[in-house]
XYZ file of N, CA and C in Angstrom:
486
model
N 168.145 159.829 128.694
C 166.764 160.205 128.621
C 165.910 158.941 128.609
N 164.884 158.949 129.343
C 164.000 157.797 129.474
C 162.922 157.832 128.391
N 162.731 156.695 127.699
C 161.699 156.614 126.666
C 160.329 156.573 127.325
N 159.393 157.261 126.733
C 158.018 157.237 127.230
C 157.097 156.806 126.119
N 156.020 156.227 126.510
C 155.011 155.808 125.542
C 154.238 157.034 125.084
N 154.028 157.197 123.762
C 153.308 158.367 123.284
C 151.891 158.393 123.829
N 151.402 159.598 124.017
C 150.025 159.770 124.477
C 149.121 159.838 123.247
N 148.251 158.855 123.111
C 147.376 158.780 121.950
C 145.969 158.456 122.436
N 144.996 159.165 121.908
C 143.614 158.825 122.222
C 143.219 157.650 121.348
N 142.950 156.514 121.967
C 142.572 155.317 121.232
C 141.061 155.169 121.321
N 140.389 155.238 120.174
C 138.934 155.116 120.211
C 138.519 153.734 120.691
N 137.414 153.672 121.354
C 136.940 152.368 121.825
C 135.649 152.007 121.112
N 135.417 150.715 120.986
C 134.194 150.220 120.366
C 134.208 150.362 118.856
N 133.119 149.980 118.247
C 132.965 150.118 116.815
C 133.562 148.971 116.026
N 133.416 149.077 114.715
C 133.836 148.023 113.800
C 135.336 147.724 113.898
N 136.170 148.763 113.971
C 137.614 148.542 114.053
C 138.004 147.687 115.242
N 137.424 147.988 116.398
C 137.722 147.200 117.595
C 137.138 145.798 117.502
N 135.977 145.686 116.901
C 135.354 144.360 116.747
C 136.220 143.456 115.873
N 136.672 143.968 114.723
C 137.530 143.192 113.826
C 138.856 142.889 114.510
N 139.440 143.897 115.166
C 140.733 143.694 115.835
C 140.625 142.643 116.939
N 139.556 142.685 117.718
C 139.372 141.701 118.792
C 139.268 140.286 118.216
N 138.557 140.132 117.110
C 138.445 138.808 116.485
C 139.787 138.364 115.913
N 140.481 139.284 115.236
C 141.779 138.998 114.616
C 142.809 138.605 115.669
N 142.948 139.396 116.724
C 143.931 139.055 117.754
C 143.473 137.859 118.582
N 142.180 137.640 118.681
C 141.703 136.420 119.337
C 142.193 135.185 118.597
N 142.188 135.242 117.265
C 142.721 134.135 116.460
C 144.228 133.992 116.684
N 144.957 135.092 116.609
C 146.409 135.058 116.826
C 146.765 134.623 118.240
N 145.959 135.002 119.218
C 146.258 134.674 120.615
C 145.727 133.307 121.034
N 144.976 132.654 120.157
C 144.425 131.350 120.494
C 143.297 131.425 121.502
N 142.735 132.621 121.647
C 141.661 132.825 122.625
C 140.341 133.153 121.949
N 140.355 133.223 120.629
C 139.177 133.653 119.891
C 138.036 132.662 119.964
N 136.877 133.203 120.168
C 135.669 132.384 120.171
C 134.830 132.660 118.936
N 135.337 133.544 118.067
C 134.607 133.925 116.872
C 135.089 133.086 115.697
N 134.179 132.499 114.962
C 134.499 131.718 113.775
C 135.180 132.632 112.756
N 136.392 132.277 112.276
C 137.070 133.121 111.293
C 136.219 133.444 110.063
N 135.254 132.610 109.731
C 134.383 132.885 108.586
C 133.575 134.165 108.782
N 133.419 134.602 110.017
C 132.638 135.816 110.270
C 133.466 137.084 110.134
N 134.808 136.976 110.111
C 135.611 138.202 110.009
C 136.740 138.124 108.980
N 136.933 136.979 108.319
C 137.918 136.854 107.234
C 137.176 136.385 105.991
N 137.379 137.082 104.877
C 136.736 136.716 103.616
C 137.219 135.336 103.156
N 136.423 134.697 102.314
C 136.803 133.381 101.780
C 138.142 133.447 101.053
N 138.299 134.459 100.203
C 139.537 134.692 99.459
C 140.201 135.944 100.012
N 141.489 135.847 100.300
C 142.227 136.925 100.951
C 143.508 137.199 100.168
N 143.872 138.469 100.075
C 145.164 138.844 99.518
C 146.065 139.197 100.687
N 147.241 138.557 100.740
C 148.158 138.726 101.867
C 149.477 139.295 101.359
N 150.017 140.273 102.094
C 151.306 140.893 101.766
C 152.219 140.720 102.976
N 153.212 139.847 102.852
C 154.127 139.552 103.950
C 155.536 140.006 103.595
N 156.359 140.301 104.603
C 157.778 140.541 104.328
C 158.377 139.277 103.710
N 159.417 139.435 102.923
C 160.006 138.257 102.286
C 160.858 137.450 103.252
N 161.442 138.101 104.268
C 162.327 137.406 105.187
C 161.534 136.720 106.296
N 161.776 135.433 106.483
C 161.191 134.709 107.598
C 159.724 134.372 107.456
N 159.176 134.534 106.285
C 157.745 134.309 106.071
C 157.520 133.386 104.884
N 156.350 132.754 104.850
C 156.022 131.977 103.652
C 155.732 132.932 102.491
N 155.763 132.435 101.266
C 155.394 133.293 100.132
C 153.953 133.788 100.303
N 153.747 135.072 100.090
C 152.408 135.650 100.244
C 151.366 134.905 99.421
N 151.735 134.478 98.218
C 150.788 133.799 97.338
C 150.303 132.471 97.906
N 151.039 131.910 98.869
C 150.619 130.628 99.461
C 149.490 130.801 100.478
N 149.146 132.046 100.777
C 148.080 132.347 101.743
C 146.976 133.123 101.028
N 146.132 132.420 100.328
C 145.133 133.104 99.506
C 143.690 132.822 99.923
N 143.508 131.965 100.924
C 142.157 131.682 101.401
C 142.111 131.837 102.926
N 140.917 131.948 103.451
C 140.738 132.022 104.911
C 141.383 130.811 105.582
N 141.207 129.635 104.994
C 141.774 128.417 105.574
C 143.302 128.468 105.586
N 143.918 128.983 104.505
C 145.379 129.119 104.451
C 145.868 130.038 105.572
N 145.219 131.183 105.707
C 145.621 132.169 106.717
C 145.450 131.588 108.116
N 144.327 130.941 108.357
C 144.071 130.352 109.680
C 145.103 129.265 109.994
N 145.422 128.424 109.039
C 146.412 127.349 109.225
C 147.791 127.943 109.523
N 148.165 129.019 108.829
C 149.445 129.688 109.054
C 149.519 130.259 110.475
N 148.444 130.897 110.917
C 148.408 131.461 112.267
C 148.517 130.349 113.311
N 147.787 129.265 113.119
C 147.859 128.130 114.060
C 149.278 127.559 114.079
N 149.932 127.482 112.922
C 151.310 127.008 112.855
C 152.268 127.915 113.614
N 152.082 129.222 113.468
C 152.903 130.169 114.231
C 152.714 129.944 115.721
N 151.462 129.839 116.143
C 151.152 129.668 117.573
C 151.778 128.388 118.129
N 151.902 127.356 117.308
C 152.435 126.082 117.792
C 153.898 126.184 118.213
N 154.589 127.236 117.808
C 155.992 127.434 118.185
C 156.135 128.103 119.553
N 155.016 128.513 120.156
C 155.047 129.258 121.411
C 154.104 128.632 122.429
N 154.391 128.858 123.695
C 153.494 128.388 124.746
C 152.139 129.054 124.579
N 151.079 128.411 125.082
C 149.717 128.939 124.885
C 149.481 130.341 125.429
N 150.301 130.812 126.368
C 150.065 132.148 126.923
C 150.723 133.270 126.110
N 151.313 132.972 124.955
C 151.885 134.002 124.083
C 150.780 134.967 123.657
N 151.110 136.260 123.566
C 150.070 137.249 123.293
C 150.518 138.357 122.348
N 149.584 138.758 121.498
C 149.673 139.974 120.703
C 148.787 141.008 121.386
N 149.328 142.203 121.618
C 148.577 143.279 122.252
C 148.788 144.547 121.438
N 147.725 145.278 121.172
C 147.844 146.540 120.445
C 148.543 147.569 121.320
N 149.559 148.226 120.753
C 150.230 149.336 121.435
C 149.650 150.665 120.973
N 149.332 150.747 119.702
C 148.694 151.933 119.125
C 147.544 151.459 118.257
N 146.391 152.067 118.423
C 145.215 151.653 117.680
C 144.474 150.571 118.439
N 143.583 149.893 117.805
C 143.337 149.896 116.361
C 142.517 151.108 115.935
N 142.796 151.540 114.723
C 142.041 152.629 114.136
C 141.288 152.124 112.921
N 140.090 152.609 112.728
C 139.310 152.332 111.525
C 139.483 153.552 110.624
N 140.035 153.346 109.441
C 140.329 154.427 108.510
C 139.418 154.289 107.302
N 138.663 155.358 107.013
C 137.768 155.400 105.850
C 136.791 154.236 105.824
N 136.448 153.696 106.972
C 135.532 152.556 107.079
C 135.974 151.341 106.278
N 137.273 151.305 105.908
C 137.772 150.200 105.087
C 139.026 149.542 105.616
N 139.774 150.231 106.471
C 141.055 149.719 106.938
C 141.096 149.724 108.459
N 141.597 148.637 109.033
C 141.881 148.588 110.461
C 143.402 148.542 110.570
N 143.959 149.467 111.338
C 145.404 149.609 111.456
C 145.782 149.596 112.932
N 146.803 148.810 113.276
C 147.289 148.796 114.655
C 148.756 148.399 114.701
N 149.473 149.011 115.635
C 150.836 148.572 115.972
C 150.691 147.632 117.156
N 151.347 146.472 117.073
C 151.206 145.456 118.111
C 152.551 145.089 118.715
N 152.451 144.437 119.865
C 153.624 143.914 120.566
C 153.320 142.454 120.883
N 154.215 141.573 120.443
C 154.069 140.140 120.709
C 155.083 139.736 121.765
N 154.637 138.988 122.765
C 155.530 138.373 123.744
C 155.147 136.914 123.871
N 156.152 136.075 123.994
C 155.858 134.659 124.142
C 157.093 133.861 124.512
N 156.859 132.628 124.861
C 157.926 131.690 125.194
C 158.036 130.684 124.062
N 159.169 130.719 123.380
C 159.400 129.862 122.223
C 159.551 128.419 122.682
N 158.860 127.509 121.993
C 158.911 126.073 122.331
C 159.729 125.262 121.347
N 160.119 125.874 120.241
C 160.834 125.156 119.198
C 160.050 125.219 117.909
N 160.663 124.746 116.846
C 160.001 124.767 115.539
C 160.647 125.792 114.639
N 159.905 126.785 114.253
C 160.371 127.814 113.323
C 160.956 128.976 114.119
N 162.128 129.484 113.775
C 162.980 129.039 112.673
C 163.779 127.792 113.045
N 163.988 126.957 112.070
C 164.672 125.680 112.304
C 166.132 125.872 112.694
N 166.707 127.035 112.356
C 168.123 127.274 112.660
C 168.340 127.897 114.039
N 167.294 128.021 114.855
C 167.440 128.608 116.194
C 168.415 127.792 117.026
N 169.214 128.487 117.829
C 170.214 127.813 118.660
C 169.917 127.916 120.150
N 168.925 128.693 120.523
C 168.595 128.837 121.946
C 167.716 127.667 122.377
N 167.675 127.391 123.667
C 166.829 126.292 124.133
C 165.351 126.661 124.132
N 164.521 125.660 124.023
C 163.084 125.875 124.210
C 162.903 126.509 125.579
N 161.923 127.386 125.686
C 161.701 128.106 126.940
C 162.252 129.513 126.909
N 162.835 129.926 125.777
C 163.375 131.278 125.634
C 162.240 132.276 125.409
N 162.253 133.346 126.199
C 161.260 134.412 126.055
C 161.653 135.303 124.882
N 160.658 135.692 124.069
C 160.903 136.599 122.946
C 159.880 137.724 122.954
N 160.236 138.786 122.244
C 159.368 139.952 122.148
C 159.644 140.634 120.822
N 158.603 140.865 120.015
C 158.763 141.606 118.763
C 157.580 142.542 118.594
N 157.752 143.483 117.694
C 156.694 144.445 117.393
C 156.443 144.473 115.889
N 155.254 144.928 115.530
C 154.917 145.042 114.124
C 153.662 145.850 113.935
N 153.239 145.949 112.687
C 152.031 146.676 112.315
C 151.200 145.795 111.395
N 149.919 145.707 111.673
C 148.970 145.038 110.788
C 148.062 146.079 110.164
N 147.830 145.928 108.873
C 146.832 146.720 108.152
C 145.863 145.718 107.546
N 144.612 145.864 107.871
C 143.565 144.952 107.413
C 142.573 145.743 106.557
N 142.431 145.366 105.287
C 141.438 146.017 104.434
C 140.150 145.199 104.487
N 139.071 145.896 104.721
C 137.783 145.230 104.870
C 136.951 145.338 103.608
N 136.197 144.294 103.359
C 135.088 144.322 102.391
C 133.891 143.899 103.198
N 132.959 144.820 103.365
C 131.860 144.562 104.280
C 132.437 144.538 105.693
N 132.212 143.497 106.392
C 132.707 143.379 107.763
C 133.759 142.270 107.889
N 134.429 141.959 106.749
C 135.418 140.879 106.776
C 136.743 141.342 106.160
N 137.826 140.752 106.643
C 139.166 141.059 106.155
C 139.335 140.455 104.766
N 139.646 141.308 103.784
C 139.853 140.855 102.413
C 141.312 140.981 101.989
N 142.070 141.824 102.717
C 143.476 142.020 102.383
C 144.238 142.334 103.669
N 145.469 141.818 103.743
C 146.258 141.919 104.969
C 147.698 142.264 104.629
N 148.212 143.332 105.249
C 149.612 143.708 105.151
C 150.240 143.534 106.526
N 151.419 142.925 106.566
C 152.152 142.738 107.814
C 153.535 143.334 107.684
N 153.933 144.092 108.667
C 155.331 144.455 108.834
C 155.708 144.039 110.248
N 156.829 143.367 110.382
C 157.318 143.009 111.713
C 158.830 142.865 111.653
N 159.435 142.706 112.801
C 160.879 142.656 112.874
C 161.365 141.223 113.040
N 161.309 140.464 111.955
C 161.783 139.086 111.974
C 163.277 139.001 112.267
N 164.059 139.981 111.807
C 165.492 139.952 112.104
C 165.719 140.020 113.615
N 164.930 140.831 114.303
C 165.042 140.906 115.758
C 164.676 139.563 116.387
N 163.599 138.947 115.905
C 163.195 137.639 116.422
C 164.292 136.600 116.186
N 164.839 136.567 114.976
C 165.915 135.620 114.684
C 167.099 135.855 115.613
N 167.422 137.115 115.882
C 168.512 137.423 116.793
C 168.246 136.898 118.197
N 167.021 137.080 118.690
C 166.673 136.599 120.025
C 166.743 135.070 120.115
N 166.500 134.412 118.992
C 166.500 132.943 118.976
C 167.847 132.369 118.534
N 168.825 133.252 118.292
C 170.135 132.774 117.869
C 170.104 132.054 116.541
N 169.157 132.416 115.688
C 168.980 131.746 114.393
C 169.873 132.380 113.336
N 170.342 131.558 112.424
C 171.141 132.042 111.309
C 170.284 132.954 110.434
N 170.862 134.054 110.039
C 170.165 134.995 109.159
C 170.676 134.737 107.737
N 169.763 134.338 106.842
C 170.196 134.019 105.482
C 170.898 135.188 104.797
N 171.877 134.860 103.971
C 172.588 135.887 103.219
C 171.598 136.700 102.388
N 171.761 137.982 102.392
C 170.898 138.869 101.612
C 169.679 139.364 102.387
N 169.430 138.836 103.571
C 168.253 139.248 104.333
C 168.348 140.663 104.853
N 169.554 141.192 104.956
C 169.731 142.540 105.507
C 169.828 143.589 104.404
N 169.732 143.200 103.170
C 169.886 144.185 102.090
C 168.561 144.759 101.674
């Protein structure tokens, strides 16, 4: 049986799309919007424990922006995050989207990768952004780091699968 993409009506325009466009512009390295206009000064971040920095280390807009720039430095400039489902604005407070990342790994993180630079990768995840006013005040990320590590031939630390 052939997999098909679900049919979903994705709303266009509005605050959810505006925030999502700015957020993915930052992740994609194409953003022209100053992060100060869409990320609060102080941010609460919730990251998976595997393959990520401690959530508490990302508590300001500058921390989050620096982390995103660091992630981007591991991939060629044409790497992209694209929404597969959403973004949706929920209760005028949350922007939610499932995304698909594709890129060409250049080296760096993870340090235990065994594949050569130039390896194409693809992962999916979900971002939930809680807004205060028109800025991101809290961020939840779920993604498949184990899949990424597998594509890069990286060692998976003991206990990461439990």
